JSON list of C-alpha atoms in Angstrom, two decimals:
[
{"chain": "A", "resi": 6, "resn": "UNK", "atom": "CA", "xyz": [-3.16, -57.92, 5.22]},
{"chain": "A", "resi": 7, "resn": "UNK", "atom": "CA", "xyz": [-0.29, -55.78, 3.66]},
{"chain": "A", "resi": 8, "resn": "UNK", "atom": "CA", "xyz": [1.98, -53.66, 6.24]},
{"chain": "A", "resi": 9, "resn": "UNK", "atom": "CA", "xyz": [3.07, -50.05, 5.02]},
{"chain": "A", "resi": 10, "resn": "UNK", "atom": "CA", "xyz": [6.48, -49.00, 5.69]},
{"chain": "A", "resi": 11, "resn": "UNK", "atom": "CA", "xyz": [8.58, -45.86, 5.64]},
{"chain": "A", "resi": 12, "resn": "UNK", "atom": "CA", "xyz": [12.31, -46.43, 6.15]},
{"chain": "A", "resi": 13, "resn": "UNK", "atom": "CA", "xyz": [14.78, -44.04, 6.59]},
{"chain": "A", "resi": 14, "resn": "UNK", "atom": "CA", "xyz": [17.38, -44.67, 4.44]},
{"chain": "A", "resi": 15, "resn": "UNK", "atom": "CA", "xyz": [20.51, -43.04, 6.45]},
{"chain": "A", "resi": 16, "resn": "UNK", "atom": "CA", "xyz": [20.55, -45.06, 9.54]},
{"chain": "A", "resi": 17, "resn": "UNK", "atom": "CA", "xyz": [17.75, -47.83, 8.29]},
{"chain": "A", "resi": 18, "resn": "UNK", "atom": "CA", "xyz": [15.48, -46.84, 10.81]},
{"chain": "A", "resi": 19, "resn": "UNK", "atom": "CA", "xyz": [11.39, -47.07, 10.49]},
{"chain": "A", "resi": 20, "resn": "UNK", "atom": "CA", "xyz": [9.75, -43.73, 10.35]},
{"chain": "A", "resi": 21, "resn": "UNK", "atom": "CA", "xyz": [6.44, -44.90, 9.83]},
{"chain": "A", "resi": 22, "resn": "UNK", "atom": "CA", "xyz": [4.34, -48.68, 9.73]},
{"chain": "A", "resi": 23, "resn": "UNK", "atom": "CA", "xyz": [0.61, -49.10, 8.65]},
{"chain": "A", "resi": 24, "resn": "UNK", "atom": "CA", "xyz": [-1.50, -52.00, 8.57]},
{"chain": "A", "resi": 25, "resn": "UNK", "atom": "CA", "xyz": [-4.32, -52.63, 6.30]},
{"chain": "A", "resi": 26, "resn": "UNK", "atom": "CA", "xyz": [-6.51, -55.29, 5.02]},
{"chain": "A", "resi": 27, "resn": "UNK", "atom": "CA", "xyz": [-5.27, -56.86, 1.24]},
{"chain": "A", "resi": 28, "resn": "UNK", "atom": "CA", "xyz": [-7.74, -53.78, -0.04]},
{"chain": "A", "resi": 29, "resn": "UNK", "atom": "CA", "xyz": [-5.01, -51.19, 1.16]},
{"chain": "A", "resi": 30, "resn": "UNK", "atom": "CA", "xyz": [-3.26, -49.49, -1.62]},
{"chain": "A", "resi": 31, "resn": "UNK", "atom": "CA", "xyz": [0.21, -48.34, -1.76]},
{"chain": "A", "resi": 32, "resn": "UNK", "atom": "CA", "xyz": [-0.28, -44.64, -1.18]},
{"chain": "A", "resi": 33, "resn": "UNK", "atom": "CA", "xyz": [1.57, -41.56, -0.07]},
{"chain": "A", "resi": 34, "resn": "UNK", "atom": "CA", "xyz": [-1.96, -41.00, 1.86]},
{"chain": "A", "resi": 35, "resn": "UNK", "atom": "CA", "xyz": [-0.15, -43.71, 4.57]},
{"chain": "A", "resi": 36, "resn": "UNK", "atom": "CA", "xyz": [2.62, -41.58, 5.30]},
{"chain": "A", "resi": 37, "resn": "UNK", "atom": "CA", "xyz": [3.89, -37.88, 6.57]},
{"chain": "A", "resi": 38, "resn": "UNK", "atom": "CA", "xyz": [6.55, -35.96, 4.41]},
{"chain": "A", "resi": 39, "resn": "UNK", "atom": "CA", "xyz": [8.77, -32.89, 5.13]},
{"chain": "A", "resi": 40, "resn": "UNK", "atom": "CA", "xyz": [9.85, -29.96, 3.17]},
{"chain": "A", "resi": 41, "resn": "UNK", "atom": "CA", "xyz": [13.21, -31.35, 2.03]},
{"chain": "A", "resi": 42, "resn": "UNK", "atom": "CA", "xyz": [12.75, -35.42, 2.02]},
{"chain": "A", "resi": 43, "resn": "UNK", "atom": "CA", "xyz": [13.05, -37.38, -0.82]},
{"chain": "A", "resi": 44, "resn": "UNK", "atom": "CA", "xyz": [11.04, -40.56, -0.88]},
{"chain": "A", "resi": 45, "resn": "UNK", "atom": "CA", "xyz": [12.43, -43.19, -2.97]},
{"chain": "A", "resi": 46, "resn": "UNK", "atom": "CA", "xyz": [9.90, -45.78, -4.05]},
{"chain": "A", "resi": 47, "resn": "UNK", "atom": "CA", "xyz": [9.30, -48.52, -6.71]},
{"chain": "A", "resi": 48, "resn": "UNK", "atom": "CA", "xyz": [6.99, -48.46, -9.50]},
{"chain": "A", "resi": 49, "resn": "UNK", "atom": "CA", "xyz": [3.52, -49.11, -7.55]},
{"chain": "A", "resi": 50, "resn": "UNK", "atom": "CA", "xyz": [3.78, -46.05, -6.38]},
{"chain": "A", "resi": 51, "resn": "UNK", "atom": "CA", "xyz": [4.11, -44.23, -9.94]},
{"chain": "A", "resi": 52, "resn": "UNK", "atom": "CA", "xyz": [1.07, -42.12, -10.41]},
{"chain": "A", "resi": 53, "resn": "UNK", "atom": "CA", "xyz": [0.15, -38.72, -10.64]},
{"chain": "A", "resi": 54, "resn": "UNK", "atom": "CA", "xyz": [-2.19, -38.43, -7.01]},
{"chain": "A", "resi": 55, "resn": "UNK", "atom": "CA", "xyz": [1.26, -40.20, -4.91]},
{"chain": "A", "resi": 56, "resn": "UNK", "atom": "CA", "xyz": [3.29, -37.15, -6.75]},
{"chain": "A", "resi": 57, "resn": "UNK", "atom": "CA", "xyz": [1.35, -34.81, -6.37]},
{"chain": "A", "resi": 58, "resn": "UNK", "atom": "CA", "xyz": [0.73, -35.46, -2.17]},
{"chain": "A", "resi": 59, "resn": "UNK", "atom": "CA", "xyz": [4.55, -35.48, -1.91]},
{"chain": "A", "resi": 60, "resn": "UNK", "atom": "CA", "xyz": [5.23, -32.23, -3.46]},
{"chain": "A", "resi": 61, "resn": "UNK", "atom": "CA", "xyz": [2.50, -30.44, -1.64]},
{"chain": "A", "resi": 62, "resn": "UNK", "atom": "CA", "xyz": [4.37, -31.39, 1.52]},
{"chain": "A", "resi": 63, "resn": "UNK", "atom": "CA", "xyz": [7.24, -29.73, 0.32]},
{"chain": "A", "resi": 64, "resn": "UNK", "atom": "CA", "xyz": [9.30, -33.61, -0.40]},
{"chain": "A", "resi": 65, "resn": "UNK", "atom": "CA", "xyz": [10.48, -34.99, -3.86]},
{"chain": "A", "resi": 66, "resn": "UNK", "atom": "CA", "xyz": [10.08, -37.92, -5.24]},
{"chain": "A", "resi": 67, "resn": "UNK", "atom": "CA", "xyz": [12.79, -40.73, -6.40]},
{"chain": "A", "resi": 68, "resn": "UNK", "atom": "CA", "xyz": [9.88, -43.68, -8.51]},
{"chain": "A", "resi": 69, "resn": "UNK", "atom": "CA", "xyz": [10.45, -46.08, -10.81]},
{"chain": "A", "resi": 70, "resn": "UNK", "atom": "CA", "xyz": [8.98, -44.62, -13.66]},
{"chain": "A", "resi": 71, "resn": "UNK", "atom": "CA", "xyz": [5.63, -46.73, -14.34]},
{"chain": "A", "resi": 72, "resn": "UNK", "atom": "CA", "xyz": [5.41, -46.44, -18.16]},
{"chain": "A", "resi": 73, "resn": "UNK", "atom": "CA", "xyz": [1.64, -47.65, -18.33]},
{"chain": "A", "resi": 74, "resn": "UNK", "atom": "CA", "xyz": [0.33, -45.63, -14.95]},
{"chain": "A", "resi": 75, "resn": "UNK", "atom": "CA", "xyz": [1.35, -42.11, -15.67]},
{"chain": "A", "resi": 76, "resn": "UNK", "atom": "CA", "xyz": [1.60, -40.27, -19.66]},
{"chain": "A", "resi": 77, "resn": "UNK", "atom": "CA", "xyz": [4.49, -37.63, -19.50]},
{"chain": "A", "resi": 78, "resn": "UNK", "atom": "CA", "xyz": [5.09, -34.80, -22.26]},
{"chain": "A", "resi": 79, "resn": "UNK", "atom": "CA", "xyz": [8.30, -33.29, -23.16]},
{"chain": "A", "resi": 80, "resn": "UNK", "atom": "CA", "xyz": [8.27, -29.51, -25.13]},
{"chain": "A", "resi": 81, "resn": "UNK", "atom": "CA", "xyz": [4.64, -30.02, -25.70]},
{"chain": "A", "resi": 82, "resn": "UNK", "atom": "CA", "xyz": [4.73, -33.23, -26.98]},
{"chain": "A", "resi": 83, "resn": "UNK", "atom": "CA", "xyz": [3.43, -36.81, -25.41]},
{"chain": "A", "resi": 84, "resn": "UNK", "atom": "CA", "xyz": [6.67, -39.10, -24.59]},
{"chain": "A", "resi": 85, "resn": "UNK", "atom": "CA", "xyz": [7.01, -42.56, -26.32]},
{"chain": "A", "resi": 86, "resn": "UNK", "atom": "CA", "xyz": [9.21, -44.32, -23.17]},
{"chain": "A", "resi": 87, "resn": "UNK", "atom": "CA", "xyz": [9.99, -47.14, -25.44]},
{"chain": "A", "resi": 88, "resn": "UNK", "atom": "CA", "xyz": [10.97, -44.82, -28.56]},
{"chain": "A", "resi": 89, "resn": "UNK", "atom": "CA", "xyz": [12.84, -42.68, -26.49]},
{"chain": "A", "resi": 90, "resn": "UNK", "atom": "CA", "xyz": [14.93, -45.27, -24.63]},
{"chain": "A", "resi": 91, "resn": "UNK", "atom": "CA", "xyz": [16.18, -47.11, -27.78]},
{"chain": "A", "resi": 92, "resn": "UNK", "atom": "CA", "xyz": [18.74, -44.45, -28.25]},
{"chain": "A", "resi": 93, "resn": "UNK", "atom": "CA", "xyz": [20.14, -45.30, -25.36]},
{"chain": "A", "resi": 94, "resn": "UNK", "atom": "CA", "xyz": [23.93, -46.29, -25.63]},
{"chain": "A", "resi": 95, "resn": "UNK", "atom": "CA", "xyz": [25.84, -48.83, -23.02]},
{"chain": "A", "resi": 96, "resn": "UNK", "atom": "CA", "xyz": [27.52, -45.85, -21.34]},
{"chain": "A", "resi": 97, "resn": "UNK", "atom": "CA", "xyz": [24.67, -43.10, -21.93]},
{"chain": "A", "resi": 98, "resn": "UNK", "atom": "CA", "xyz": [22.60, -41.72, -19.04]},
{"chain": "A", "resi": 99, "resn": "UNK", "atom": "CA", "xyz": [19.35, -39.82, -20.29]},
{"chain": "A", "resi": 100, "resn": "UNK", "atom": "CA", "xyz": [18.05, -37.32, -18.17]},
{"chain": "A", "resi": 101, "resn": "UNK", "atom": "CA", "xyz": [14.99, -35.45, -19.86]},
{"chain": "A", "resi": 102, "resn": "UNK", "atom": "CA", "xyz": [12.79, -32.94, -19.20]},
{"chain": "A", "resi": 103, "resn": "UNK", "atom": "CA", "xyz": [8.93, -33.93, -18.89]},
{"chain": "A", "resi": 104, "resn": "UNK", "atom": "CA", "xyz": [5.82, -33.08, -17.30]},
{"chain": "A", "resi": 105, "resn": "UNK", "atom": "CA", "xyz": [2.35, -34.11, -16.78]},
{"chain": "A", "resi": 106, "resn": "UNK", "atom": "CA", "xyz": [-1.21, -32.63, -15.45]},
{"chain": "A", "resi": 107, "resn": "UNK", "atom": "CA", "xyz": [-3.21, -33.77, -12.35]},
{"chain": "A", "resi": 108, "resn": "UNK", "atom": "CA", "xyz": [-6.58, -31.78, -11.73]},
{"chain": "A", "resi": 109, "resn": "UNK", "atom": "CA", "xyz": [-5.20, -28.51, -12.78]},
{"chain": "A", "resi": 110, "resn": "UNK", "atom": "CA", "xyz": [-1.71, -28.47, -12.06]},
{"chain": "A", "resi": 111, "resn": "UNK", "atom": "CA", "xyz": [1.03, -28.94, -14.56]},
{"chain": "A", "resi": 112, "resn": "UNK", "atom": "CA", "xyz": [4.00, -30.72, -12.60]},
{"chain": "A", "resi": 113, "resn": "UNK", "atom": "CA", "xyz": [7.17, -30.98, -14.00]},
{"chain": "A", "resi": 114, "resn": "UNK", "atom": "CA", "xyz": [9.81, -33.63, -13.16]},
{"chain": "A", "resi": 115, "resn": "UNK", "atom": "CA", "xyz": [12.88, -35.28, -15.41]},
{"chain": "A", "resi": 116, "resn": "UNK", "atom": "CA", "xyz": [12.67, -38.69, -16.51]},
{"chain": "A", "resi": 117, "resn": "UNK", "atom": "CA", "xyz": [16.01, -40.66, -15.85]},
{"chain": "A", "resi": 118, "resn": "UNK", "atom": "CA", "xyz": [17.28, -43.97, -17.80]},
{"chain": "A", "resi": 119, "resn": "UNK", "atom": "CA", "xyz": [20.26, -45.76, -18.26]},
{"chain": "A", "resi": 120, "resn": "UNK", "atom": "CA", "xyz": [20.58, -49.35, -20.24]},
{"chain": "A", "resi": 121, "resn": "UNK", "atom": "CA", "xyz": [21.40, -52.67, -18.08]},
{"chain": "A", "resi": 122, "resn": "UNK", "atom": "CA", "xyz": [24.04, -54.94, -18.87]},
{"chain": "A", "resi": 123, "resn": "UNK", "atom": "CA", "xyz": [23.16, -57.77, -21.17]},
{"chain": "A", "resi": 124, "resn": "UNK", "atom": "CA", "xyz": [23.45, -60.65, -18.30]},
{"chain": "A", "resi": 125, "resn": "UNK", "atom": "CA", "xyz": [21.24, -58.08, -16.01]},
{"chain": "A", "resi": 126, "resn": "UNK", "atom": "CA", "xyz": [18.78, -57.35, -18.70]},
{"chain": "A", "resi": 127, "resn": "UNK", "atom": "CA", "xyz": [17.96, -61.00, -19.47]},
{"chain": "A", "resi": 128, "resn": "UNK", "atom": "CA", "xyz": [17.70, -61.57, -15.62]},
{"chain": "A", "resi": 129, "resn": "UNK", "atom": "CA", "xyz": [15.05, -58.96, -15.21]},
{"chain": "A", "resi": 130, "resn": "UNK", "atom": "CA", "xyz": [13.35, -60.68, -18.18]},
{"chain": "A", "resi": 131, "resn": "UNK", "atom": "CA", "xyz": [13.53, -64.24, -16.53]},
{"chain": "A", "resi": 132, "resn": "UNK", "atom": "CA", "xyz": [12.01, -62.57, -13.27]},
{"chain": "A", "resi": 133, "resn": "UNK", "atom": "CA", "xyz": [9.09, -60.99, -15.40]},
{"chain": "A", "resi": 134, "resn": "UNK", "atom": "CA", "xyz": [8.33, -64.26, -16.92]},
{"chain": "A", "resi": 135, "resn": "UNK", "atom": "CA", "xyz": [8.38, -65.95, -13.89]},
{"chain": "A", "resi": 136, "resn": "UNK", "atom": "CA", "xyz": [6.23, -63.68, -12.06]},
{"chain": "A", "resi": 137, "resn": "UNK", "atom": "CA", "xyz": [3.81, -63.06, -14.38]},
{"chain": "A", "resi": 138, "resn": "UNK", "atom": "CA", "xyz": [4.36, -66.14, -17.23]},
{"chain": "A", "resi": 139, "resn": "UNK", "atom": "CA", "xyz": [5.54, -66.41, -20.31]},
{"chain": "A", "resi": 140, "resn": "UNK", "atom": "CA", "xyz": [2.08, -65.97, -22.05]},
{"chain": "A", "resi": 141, "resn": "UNK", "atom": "CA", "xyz": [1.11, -62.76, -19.80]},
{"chain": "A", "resi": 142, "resn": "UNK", "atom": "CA", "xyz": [4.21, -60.61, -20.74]},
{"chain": "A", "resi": 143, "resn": "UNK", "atom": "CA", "xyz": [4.20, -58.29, -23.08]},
{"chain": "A", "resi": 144, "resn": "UNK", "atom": "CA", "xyz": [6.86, -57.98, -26.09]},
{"chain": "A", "resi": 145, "resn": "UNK", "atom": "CA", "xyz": [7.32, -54.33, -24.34]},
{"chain": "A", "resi": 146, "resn": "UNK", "atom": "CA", "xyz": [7.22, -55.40, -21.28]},
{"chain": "A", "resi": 147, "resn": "UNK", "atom": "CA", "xyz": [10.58, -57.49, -22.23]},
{"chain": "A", "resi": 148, "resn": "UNK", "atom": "CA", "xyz": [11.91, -54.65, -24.15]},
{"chain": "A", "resi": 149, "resn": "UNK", "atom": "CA", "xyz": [11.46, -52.47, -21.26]},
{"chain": "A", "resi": 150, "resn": "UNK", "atom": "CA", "xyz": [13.19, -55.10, -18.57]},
{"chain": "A", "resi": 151, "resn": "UNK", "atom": "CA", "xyz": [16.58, -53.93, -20.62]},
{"chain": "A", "resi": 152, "resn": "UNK", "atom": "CA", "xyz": [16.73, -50.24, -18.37]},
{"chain": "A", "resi": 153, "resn": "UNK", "atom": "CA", "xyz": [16.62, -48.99, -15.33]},
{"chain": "A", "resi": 154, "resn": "UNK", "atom": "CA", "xyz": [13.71, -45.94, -15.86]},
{"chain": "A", "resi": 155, "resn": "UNK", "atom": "CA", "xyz": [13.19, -43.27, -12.96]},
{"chain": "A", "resi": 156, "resn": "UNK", "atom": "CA", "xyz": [10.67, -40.39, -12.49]},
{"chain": "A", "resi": 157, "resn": "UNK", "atom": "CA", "xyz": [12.01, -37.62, -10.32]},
{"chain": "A", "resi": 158, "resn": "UNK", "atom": "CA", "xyz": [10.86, -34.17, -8.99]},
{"chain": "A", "resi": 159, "resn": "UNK", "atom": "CA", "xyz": [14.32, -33.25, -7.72]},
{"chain": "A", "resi": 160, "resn": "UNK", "atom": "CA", "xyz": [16.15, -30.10, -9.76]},
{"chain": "A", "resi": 161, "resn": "UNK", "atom": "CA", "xyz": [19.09, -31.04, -11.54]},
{"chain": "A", "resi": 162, "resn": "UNK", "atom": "CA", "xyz": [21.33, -28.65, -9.72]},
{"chain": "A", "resi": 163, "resn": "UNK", "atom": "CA", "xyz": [20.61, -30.75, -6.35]},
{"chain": "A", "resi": 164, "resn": "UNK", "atom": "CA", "xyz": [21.04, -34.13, -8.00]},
{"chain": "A", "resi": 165, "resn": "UNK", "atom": "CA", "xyz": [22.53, -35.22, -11.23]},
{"chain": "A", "resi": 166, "resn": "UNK", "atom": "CA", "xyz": [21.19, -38.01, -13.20]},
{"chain": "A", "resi": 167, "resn": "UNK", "atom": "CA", "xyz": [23.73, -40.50, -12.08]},
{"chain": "A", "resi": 168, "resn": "UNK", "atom": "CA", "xyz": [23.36, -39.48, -8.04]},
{"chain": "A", "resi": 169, "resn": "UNK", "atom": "CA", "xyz": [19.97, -40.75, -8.75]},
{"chain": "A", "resi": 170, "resn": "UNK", "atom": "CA", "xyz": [20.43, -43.69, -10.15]},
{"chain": "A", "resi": 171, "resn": "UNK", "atom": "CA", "xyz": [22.61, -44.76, -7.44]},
{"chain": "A", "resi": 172, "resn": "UNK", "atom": "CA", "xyz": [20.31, -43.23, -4.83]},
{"chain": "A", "resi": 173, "resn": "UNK", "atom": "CA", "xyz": [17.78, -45.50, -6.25]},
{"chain": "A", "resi": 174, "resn": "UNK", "atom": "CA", "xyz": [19.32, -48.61, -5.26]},
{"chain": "A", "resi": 175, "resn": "UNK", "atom": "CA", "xyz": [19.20, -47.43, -1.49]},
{"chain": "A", "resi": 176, "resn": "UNK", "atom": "CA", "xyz": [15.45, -48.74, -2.06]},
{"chain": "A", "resi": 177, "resn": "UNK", "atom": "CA", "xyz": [16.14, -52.22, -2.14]},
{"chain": "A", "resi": 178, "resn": "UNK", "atom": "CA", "xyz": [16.86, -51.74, 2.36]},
{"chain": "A", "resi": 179, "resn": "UNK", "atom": "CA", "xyz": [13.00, -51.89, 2.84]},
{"chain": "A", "resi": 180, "resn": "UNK", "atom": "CA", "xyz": [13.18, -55.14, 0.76]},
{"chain": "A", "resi": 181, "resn": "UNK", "atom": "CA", "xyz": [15.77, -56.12, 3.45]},
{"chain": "A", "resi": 182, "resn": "UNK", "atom": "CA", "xyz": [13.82, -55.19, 6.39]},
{"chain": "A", "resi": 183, "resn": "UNK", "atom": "CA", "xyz": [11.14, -57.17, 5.78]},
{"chain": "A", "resi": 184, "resn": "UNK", "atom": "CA", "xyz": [13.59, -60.21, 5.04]},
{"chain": "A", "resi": 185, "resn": "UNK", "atom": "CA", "xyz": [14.52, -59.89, 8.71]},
{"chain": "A", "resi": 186, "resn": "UNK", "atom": "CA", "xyz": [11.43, -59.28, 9.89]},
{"chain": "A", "resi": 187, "resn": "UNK", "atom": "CA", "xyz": [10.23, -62.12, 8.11]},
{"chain": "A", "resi": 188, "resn": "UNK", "atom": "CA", "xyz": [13.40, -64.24, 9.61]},
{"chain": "A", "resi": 189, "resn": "UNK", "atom": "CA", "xyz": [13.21, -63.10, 13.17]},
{"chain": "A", "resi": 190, "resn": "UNK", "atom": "CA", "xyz": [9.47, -61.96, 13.81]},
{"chain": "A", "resi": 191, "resn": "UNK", "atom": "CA", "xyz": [8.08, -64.30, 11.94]},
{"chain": "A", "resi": 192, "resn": "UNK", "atom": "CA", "xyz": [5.73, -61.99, 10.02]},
{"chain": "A", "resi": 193, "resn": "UNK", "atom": "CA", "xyz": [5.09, -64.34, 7.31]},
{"chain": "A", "resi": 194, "resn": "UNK", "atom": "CA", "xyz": [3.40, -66.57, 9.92]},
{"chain": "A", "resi": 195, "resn": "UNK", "atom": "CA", "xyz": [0.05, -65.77, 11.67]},
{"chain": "A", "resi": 196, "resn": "UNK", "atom": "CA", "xyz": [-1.44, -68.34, 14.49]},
{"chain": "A", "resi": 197, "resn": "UNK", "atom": "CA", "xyz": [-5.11, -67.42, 12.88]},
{"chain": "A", "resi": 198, "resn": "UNK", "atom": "CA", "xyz": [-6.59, -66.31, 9.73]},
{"chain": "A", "resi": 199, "resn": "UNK", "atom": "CA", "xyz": [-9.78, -64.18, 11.23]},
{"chain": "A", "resi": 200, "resn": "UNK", "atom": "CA", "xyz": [-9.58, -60.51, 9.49]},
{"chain": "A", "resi": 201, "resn": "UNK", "atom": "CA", "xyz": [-10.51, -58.98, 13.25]},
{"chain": "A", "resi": 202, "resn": "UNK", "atom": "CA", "xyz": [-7.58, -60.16, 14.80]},
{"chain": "A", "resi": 203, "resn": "UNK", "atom": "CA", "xyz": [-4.92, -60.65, 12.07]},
{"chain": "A", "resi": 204, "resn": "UNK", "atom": "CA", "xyz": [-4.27, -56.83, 12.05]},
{"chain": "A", "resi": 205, "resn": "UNK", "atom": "CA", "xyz": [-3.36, -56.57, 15.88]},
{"chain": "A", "resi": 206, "resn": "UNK", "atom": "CA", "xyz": [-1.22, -59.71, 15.49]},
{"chain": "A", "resi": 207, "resn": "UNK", "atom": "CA", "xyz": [0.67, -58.20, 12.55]},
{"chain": "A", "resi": 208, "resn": "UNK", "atom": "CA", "xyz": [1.02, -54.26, 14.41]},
{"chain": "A", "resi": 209, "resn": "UNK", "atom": "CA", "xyz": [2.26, -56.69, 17.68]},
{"chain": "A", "resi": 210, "resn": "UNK", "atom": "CA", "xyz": [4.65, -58.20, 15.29]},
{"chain": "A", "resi": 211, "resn": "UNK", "atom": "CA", "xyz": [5.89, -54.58, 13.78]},
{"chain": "A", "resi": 212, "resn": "UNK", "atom": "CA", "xyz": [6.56, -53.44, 17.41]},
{"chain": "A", "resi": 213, "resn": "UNK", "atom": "CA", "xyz": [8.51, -56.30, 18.30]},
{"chain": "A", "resi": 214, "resn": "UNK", "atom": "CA", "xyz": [10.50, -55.97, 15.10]},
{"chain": "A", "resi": 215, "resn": "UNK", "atom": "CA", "xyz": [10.84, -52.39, 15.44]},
{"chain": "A", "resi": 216, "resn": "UNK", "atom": "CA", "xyz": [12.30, -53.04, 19.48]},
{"chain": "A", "resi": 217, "resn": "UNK", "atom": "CA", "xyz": [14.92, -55.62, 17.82]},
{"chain": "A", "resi": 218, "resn": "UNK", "atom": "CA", "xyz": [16.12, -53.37, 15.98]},
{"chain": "A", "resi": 219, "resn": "UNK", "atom": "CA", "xyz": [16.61, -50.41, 18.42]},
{"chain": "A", "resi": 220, "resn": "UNK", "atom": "CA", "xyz": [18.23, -53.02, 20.63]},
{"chain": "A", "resi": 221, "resn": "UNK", "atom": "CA", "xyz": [20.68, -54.05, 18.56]},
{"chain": "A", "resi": 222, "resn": "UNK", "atom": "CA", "xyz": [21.63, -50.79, 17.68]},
{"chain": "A", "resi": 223, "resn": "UNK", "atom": "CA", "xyz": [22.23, -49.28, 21.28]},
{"chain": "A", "resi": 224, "resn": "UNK", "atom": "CA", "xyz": [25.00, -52.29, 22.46]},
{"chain": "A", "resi": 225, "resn": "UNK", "atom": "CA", "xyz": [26.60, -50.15, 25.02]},
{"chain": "A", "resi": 226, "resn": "UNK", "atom": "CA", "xyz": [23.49, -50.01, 27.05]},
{"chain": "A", "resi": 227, "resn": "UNK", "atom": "CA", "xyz": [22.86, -53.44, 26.46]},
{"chain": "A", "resi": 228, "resn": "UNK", "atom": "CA", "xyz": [26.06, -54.33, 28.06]},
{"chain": "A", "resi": 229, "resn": "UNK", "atom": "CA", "xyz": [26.80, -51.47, 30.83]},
{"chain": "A", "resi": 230, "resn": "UNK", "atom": "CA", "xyz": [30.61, -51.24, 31.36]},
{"chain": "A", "resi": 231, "resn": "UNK", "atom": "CA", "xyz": [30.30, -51.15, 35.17]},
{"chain": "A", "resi": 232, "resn": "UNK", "atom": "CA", "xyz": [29.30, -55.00, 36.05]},
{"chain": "A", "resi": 233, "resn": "UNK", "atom": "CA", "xyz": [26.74, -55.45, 38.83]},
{"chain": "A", "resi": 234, "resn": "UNK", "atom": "CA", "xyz": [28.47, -56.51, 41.90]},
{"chain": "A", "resi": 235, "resn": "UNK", "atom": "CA", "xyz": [29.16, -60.51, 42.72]},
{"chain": "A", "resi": 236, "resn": "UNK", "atom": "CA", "xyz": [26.19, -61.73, 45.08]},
{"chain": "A", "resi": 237, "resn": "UNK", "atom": "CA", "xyz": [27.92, -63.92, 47.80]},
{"chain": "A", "resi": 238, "resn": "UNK", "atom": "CA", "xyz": [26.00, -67.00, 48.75]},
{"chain": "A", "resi": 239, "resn": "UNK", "atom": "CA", "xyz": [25.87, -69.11, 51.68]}
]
């Protein structure tokens, strides 16, 4: 089963959770946007139909740009991610212009980079290697675990290049709440393994998640200030 969650980044609160079998994709079709929100999501969610249902709601959208899911253009021209990122000095921030096409539509959006540290580049490219081994990655795949590279739809005059790169690493709270969930709820751990009942135990699981964390956010009420009164016994 995989469990679906929108967080709100401001107050780390959950919005929205959906539970599907290990078929569900990550999709924007899972969630409800607002004229004005800005969802900020990792790469698995870099393609054309999740940008698309965000901006017809009237939201933007923060990704990790996907370089193999979705082919961008800049002044007419198909963008080389690669090519265009070896430019890139220590202290430079690229912020480009690009667009793509989805049934019709020509959407336009700025692709944002900026190159990682040595000691953080070769960290990202022991994590690739251990995820998917040494024989399965790519020689761009490596080159590409040097920078950090985001898609966005938001205008330039409402956030600069650098307010989204540190916007971006407000993503890493859902990674979070599902570390406490895991911790406290236990969602990592089902008592059964049938597919007709390991949905309701997971949404049972979400709810009692999502209670300890409104509970530990409203203390005063927890703990009333007036104490009940002293029950004498005989």
């Amino acid at each position: 089963a995989r469990i679906h969650t929108k967080l709100r980044a401001s107050d780390v609160s959950v919005l929205e959770a959906v539970v599907t079998d290990v078929r569900g994709g990550e999709t924007f079709r899972h969630f409800e946007f607002v004229p004005g929100e800005l969802a900020i999501v990792d790469r698995a969610y870099c393609n054309a139909n999740n940008v698309a249902l965000a901006l017809a709601a009237g939201a933007d959208i923060l990704v990790r740009f996907n370089r193999t899911s979705l082919p961008l253009s800049h002044a007419g021209s198909a963008v080389d991610p690669l090519e265009t990122l070896r430019g890139l000095g220590a202290d430079d921030v690229l912020d480009l212009p690009v667009h793509f096409d989805h049934e019709g539509d020509r959407i336009s959006g700025r692709l944002i980079a900026q190159r990682l540290p040595a000691a953080a580049a070769e960290r990202a490219r022991v994590r690739l290697r251990r995820e998917h081994g040494t024989a399965h990655v790519s020689k761009d795949s490596l080159e590409a675990a040097a920078y950090v590279v985001l898609l966005t739809t938001v205008p330039r005059e409402r956030m600069s290049s650098v307010r989204c790169l540190e916007a971006y690493r407000l993503r890493w709270q859902i990674e979070l709440q599902f570390k406490r969930w895991k911790s406290l709820c236990g969602f990592d751990r089902l008592p059964n393994y049938r597919d007709d009942t390991i949905v309701a135990w997971i949404y049972a699981k979400v709810l009692l998640g999502i209670l300890l964390d409104r509970m530990s956010s409203i203390r005063d009420e927890l703990s009333p200030p007036v104490q009940l009164a002293t029950v004498e016994r005989p």
